C-alpha cells in the first residue's frame, strides 16, 4: 500500500509537470502566432507603401524585422521541440509508473490470497488438532479403565499381595507374568498328578 501511494504521488508530480509544460507549449504557440501576425502586418504595410517609400524606408526596416522574427521563430520552434521531447519522456514515465502501480496491486492481491489460504489451512489444522486431542483423551480414558481392570483382576487373586501405592506398567506386567507362571506350574502339577 505504501508502494502504491508513493507511485501515485510520483504520477501526480509527473502529470502536474506535464500540464505545466503543455501550458508553456500553448503559450509559445500563441506567441508564435502573434509573431506571424506581426510579420504579416509588416508585409501588408510594405505592400501598401509607395514604390519610393519601399525603396527608402520599408526595405531596411522589413529586413531587420524579418530577421528578428525569424530568430524568434527559430528559438520558439527549438523550445517547442524541447518541450515536445520532455512531454514524450514524461508520458513514458507516467506509463511506467501506471504499470508499476498495476503490478504492485496485483502483487498485493496475490499476497492477500496466499494469506487467506494460509489462514484457512491454519484453521483446518486447529480443527484437526482439536479432534486429535478429543480422540486422545478418549483413548487415554479407555486405556486407564482397561489398566485398572487388569490391576484389579491381577491383584484380586488369592496369594497376590495388594499393591503399595501407585503401580508402574512394568510392575503390573511383572505381577501378571508371575500369576501366569504360577497358573502354568499349577496346571502342570495337576497333569502330572492325574497321569500318575
CSV table of C-alpha atoms in Angstrom, one decimal:
chain,number,residue,atom,x,y,z
A,1,UNK,CA,0.0,0.0,0.0
A,2,UNK,CA,2.9,2.4,0.8
A,3,UNK,CA,4.5,1.5,-2.5
A,4,UNK,CA,1.2,2.2,-4.4
A,5,UNK,CA,0.9,5.6,-2.6
A,6,UNK,CA,4.4,6.5,-3.4
A,7,UNK,CA,3.9,5.6,-7.1
A,8,UNK,CA,0.7,7.5,-7.2
A,9,UNK,CA,2.4,10.6,-5.7
A,10,UNK,CA,5.1,10.3,-8.4
A,11,UNK,CA,2.5,10.0,-11.1
A,12,UNK,CA,0.7,13.1,-9.7
A,13,UNK,CA,4.0,15.1,-9.8
A,14,UNK,CA,4.8,13.9,-13.3
A,15,UNK,CA,1.2,14.8,-14.5
A,16,UNK,CA,1.5,18.2,-12.9
A,17,UNK,CA,4.8,18.8,-14.7
A,18,UNK,CA,3.2,17.6,-17.9
A,19,UNK,CA,0.3,20.0,-17.5
A,20,UNK,CA,2.8,22.9,-16.8
A,21,UNK,CA,4.8,22.1,-19.9
A,22,UNK,CA,1.7,21.8,-22.1
A,23,UNK,CA,0.7,25.2,-20.8
A,24,UNK,CA,4.1,26.6,-21.7
A,25,UNK,CA,3.8,25.0,-25.1
A,26,UNK,CA,0.4,26.6,-25.7
A,27,UNK,CA,1.9,30.0,-24.6
A,28,UNK,CA,4.8,29.6,-27.1
A,29,UNK,CA,2.4,28.6,-29.8
A,30,UNK,CA,0.3,31.7,-29.1
A,31,UNK,CA,3.4,33.9,-29.1
A,32,UNK,CA,4.5,32.3,-32.4
A,33,UNK,CA,1.1,33.0,-33.9
A,34,UNK,CA,1.3,36.6,-32.7
A,35,UNK,CA,4.8,36.9,-34.3
A,36,UNK,CA,3.3,35.6,-37.5
A,37,UNK,CA,0.5,38.1,-37.3
A,38,UNK,CA,3.1,40.9,-36.8
A,39,UNK,CA,5.1,39.6,-39.7
A,40,UNK,CA,2.0,39.6,-41.8
A,41,UNK,CA,1.2,43.1,-40.7
A,42,UNK,CA,4.7,44.3,-41.7
A,43,UNK,CA,4.2,42.5,-45.1
A,44,UNK,CA,0.9,44.2,-45.5
A,45,UNK,CA,2.4,47.6,-44.6
A,46,UNK,CA,5.2,47.0,-47.0
A,47,UNK,CA,2.7,46.3,-49.8
A,48,UNK,CA,0.7,49.4,-49.1
A,49,UNK,CA,3.8,51.7,-49.3
A,50,UNK,CA,4.6,53.6,-52.5
A,51,UNK,CA,7.4,52.4,-54.6
A,52,UNK,CA,9.7,55.2,-53.3
A,53,UNK,CA,8.9,54.6,-49.7
A,54,UNK,CA,9.6,50.9,-50.2
A,55,UNK,CA,12.9,51.6,-51.6
A,56,UNK,CA,13.9,54.2,-49.0
A,57,UNK,CA,12.3,53.1,-45.7
A,58,UNK,CA,10.5,49.9,-45.6
A,59,UNK,CA,13.0,47.6,-47.2
A,60,UNK,CA,15.6,48.1,-44.4
A,61,UNK,CA,13.0,48.0,-41.6
A,62,UNK,CA,11.4,45.0,-43.0
A,63,UNK,CA,14.7,43.1,-43.4
A,64,UNK,CA,15.5,43.9,-39.8
A,65,UNK,CA,12.1,42.9,-38.6
A,66,UNK,CA,12.1,39.8,-40.7
A,67,UNK,CA,15.5,38.7,-39.3
A,68,UNK,CA,14.2,39.4,-35.7
A,69,UNK,CA,11.1,37.5,-36.3
A,70,UNK,CA,12.9,34.6,-38.0
A,71,UNK,CA,15.3,34.4,-35.0
A,72,UNK,CA,12.3,34.4,-32.6
A,73,UNK,CA,10.5,31.8,-34.6
A,74,UNK,CA,13.7,29.6,-34.6
A,75,UNK,CA,14.0,30.0,-30.9
A,76,UNK,CA,10.4,29.2,-30.2
A,77,UNK,CA,10.5,26.2,-32.6
A,78,UNK,CA,13.5,24.9,-30.7
A,79,UNK,CA,11.7,25.4,-27.4
A,80,UNK,CA,8.6,23.6,-28.7
A,81,UNK,CA,10.8,20.7,-29.9
A,82,UNK,CA,12.4,20.5,-26.5
A,83,UNK,CA,9.1,20.6,-24.7
A,84,UNK,CA,7.6,18.0,-27.1
A,85,UNK,CA,10.6,15.8,-26.2
A,86,UNK,CA,10.1,16.4,-22.5
A,87,UNK,CA,6.3,15.7,-22.8
A,88,UNK,CA,7.1,12.4,-24.6
A,89,UNK,CA,9.5,11.5,-21.8
A,90,UNK,CA,7.0,12.4,-19.1
A,91,UNK,CA,4.3,10.4,-20.8
A,92,UNK,CA,6.7,7.5,-20.9
A,93,UNK,CA,7.4,7.9,-17.2
A,94,UNK,CA,3.7,8.1,-16.3
A,95,UNK,CA,3.0,5.0,-18.3
A,96,UNK,CA,5.8,3.2,-16.5
A,97,UNK,CA,4.5,4.4,-13.1
A,98,UNK,CA,1.0,3.2,-14.0
A,99,UNK,CA,2.4,-0.2,-15.0
A,100,UNK,CA,4.2,-0.4,-11.6
A,101,UNK,CA,1.0,0.5,-9.8
A,102,UNK,CA,-0.9,-2.3,-11.6
A,103,UNK,CA,2.0,-4.7,-10.8
A,104,UNK,CA,2.1,-3.7,-7.2
A,105,UNK,CA,-1.7,-4.1,-6.8
A,106,UNK,CA,-1.6,-7.5,-8.4
A,107,UNK,CA,1.2,-8.5,-6.1
A,108,UNK,CA,-0.8,-7.3,-3.1
A,109,UNK,CA,-3.9,-9.3,-4.3
A,110,UNK,CA,-1.7,-12.4,-4.6
A,111,UNK,CA,-0.3,-11.8,-1.1
A,112,UNK,CA,-3.9,-11.4,0.3
A,113,UNK,CA,-4.9,-14.6,-1.5
A,114,UNK,CA,-1.9,-16.5,-0.1
A,115,UNK,CA,-2.7,-15.1,3.4
A,116,UNK,CA,-6.3,-16.2,3.1
A,117,UNK,CA,-5.2,-19.8,2.0
A,118,UNK,CA,-2.7,-19.9,4.9
A,119,UNK,CA,-5.4,-18.8,7.4
A,120,UNK,CA,-7.7,-21.5,6.0
A,121,UNK,CA,-5.0,-24.2,6.4
A,122,UNK,CA,-4.3,-23.0,9.9
A,123,UNK,CA,-7.9,-23.2,10.9
A,124,UNK,CA,-8.1,-26.7,9.4
A,125,UNK,CA,-5.1,-27.7,11.4
A,126,UNK,CA,-6.6,-26.3,14.5
A,127,UNK,CA,-9.8,-28.3,13.9
A,128,UNK,CA,-7.7,-31.5,13.3
A,129,UNK,CA,-5.7,-30.8,16.4
A,130,UNK,CA,-8.9,-30.5,18.4
A,131,UNK,CA,-10.3,-33.7,17.0
A,132,UNK,CA,-7.0,-35.5,17.8
A,133,UNK,CA,-7.0,-34.2,21.4
A,134,UNK,CA,-10.6,-35.4,21.9
A,135,UNK,CA,-9.7,-38.8,20.4
A,136,UNK,CA,-6.5,-39.0,22.5
A,137,UNK,CA,-8.4,-38.2,25.7
A,138,UNK,CA,-11.0,-40.9,24.8
A,139,UNK,CA,-8.3,-43.5,24.1
A,140,UNK,CA,-6.4,-42.4,27.3
A,141,UNK,CA,-9.6,-42.8,29.3
A,142,UNK,CA,-10.3,-46.2,27.8
A,143,UNK,CA,-6.7,-47.3,28.4
A,144,UNK,CA,-6.8,-46.2,32.0
A,145,UNK,CA,-10.1,-48.1,32.6
A,146,UNK,CA,-8.6,-51.2,31.0
A,147,UNK,CA,-5.4,-50.9,33.0
A,148,UNK,CA,-7.4,-50.5,36.2
A,149,UNK,CA,-9.4,-53.7,35.3
A,150,UNK,CA,-6.2,-55.6,34.7
A,151,UNK,CA,-4.7,-54.4,38.0
A,152,UNK,CA,-8.0,-55.3,39.8
A,153,UNK,CA,-8.1,-58.7,38.2
A,154,UNK,CA,-4.4,-59.4,38.8
A,155,UNK,CA,-4.3,-58.4,42.5
A,156,UNK,CA,-7.7,-59.9,43.4
A,157,UNK,CA,-6.2,-63.4,43.0
A,158,UNK,CA,-5.6,-65.2,46.3
A,159,UNK,CA,-2.0,-65.1,47.3
A,160,UNK,CA,-1.1,-61.9,45.5
A,161,UNK,CA,-0.2,-59.1,47.8
A,162,UNK,CA,-2.1,-55.8,47.4
A,163,UNK,CA,0.0,-53.1,45.7
A,164,UNK,CA,1.6,-50.5,47.9
A,165,UNK,CA,0.8,-47.1,46.3
A,166,UNK,CA,0.6,-46.5,42.5
A,167,UNK,CA,1.9,-49.1,40.2
A,168,UNK,CA,4.1,-48.7,37.1
A,169,UNK,CA,3.3,-50.5,33.9
A,170,UNK,CA,6.3,-52.7,34.4
A,171,UNK,CA,5.1,-53.7,37.9
A,172,UNK,CA,1.7,-54.6,36.6
A,173,UNK,CA,3.3,-56.7,33.8
A,174,UNK,CA,5.6,-58.4,36.3
A,175,UNK,CA,2.6,-59.3,38.6
A,176,UNK,CA,0.7,-60.7,35.6
A,177,UNK,CA,3.7,-62.7,34.5
A,178,UNK,CA,4.1,-64.1,38.0
A,179,UNK,CA,0.4,-65.1,38.1
A,180,UNK,CA,0.6,-66.7,34.7
A,181,UNK,CA,3.7,-68.7,35.7
A,182,UNK,CA,2.1,-69.9,38.9
A,183,UNK,CA,-1.1,-71.0,37.0
A,184,UNK,CA,1.1,-72.8,34.4
A,185,UNK,CA,3.0,-74.6,37.2
A,186,UNK,CA,-0.2,-75.5,38.9
A,187,UNK,CA,-1.7,-76.9,35.7
A,188,UNK,CA,1.5,-78.9,35.1
A,189,UNK,CA,1.3,-80.3,38.6
A,190,UNK,CA,-2.3,-81.3,38.1
A,191,UNK,CA,-1.4,-83.0,34.9
A,192,UNK,CA,1.4,-84.9,36.4
A,193,UNK,CA,-0.9,-86.0,39.3
A,194,UNK,CA,-3.6,-87.2,37.0
A,195,UNK,CA,-1.2,-89.2,34.9
A,196,UNK,CA,0.1,-91.0,38.0
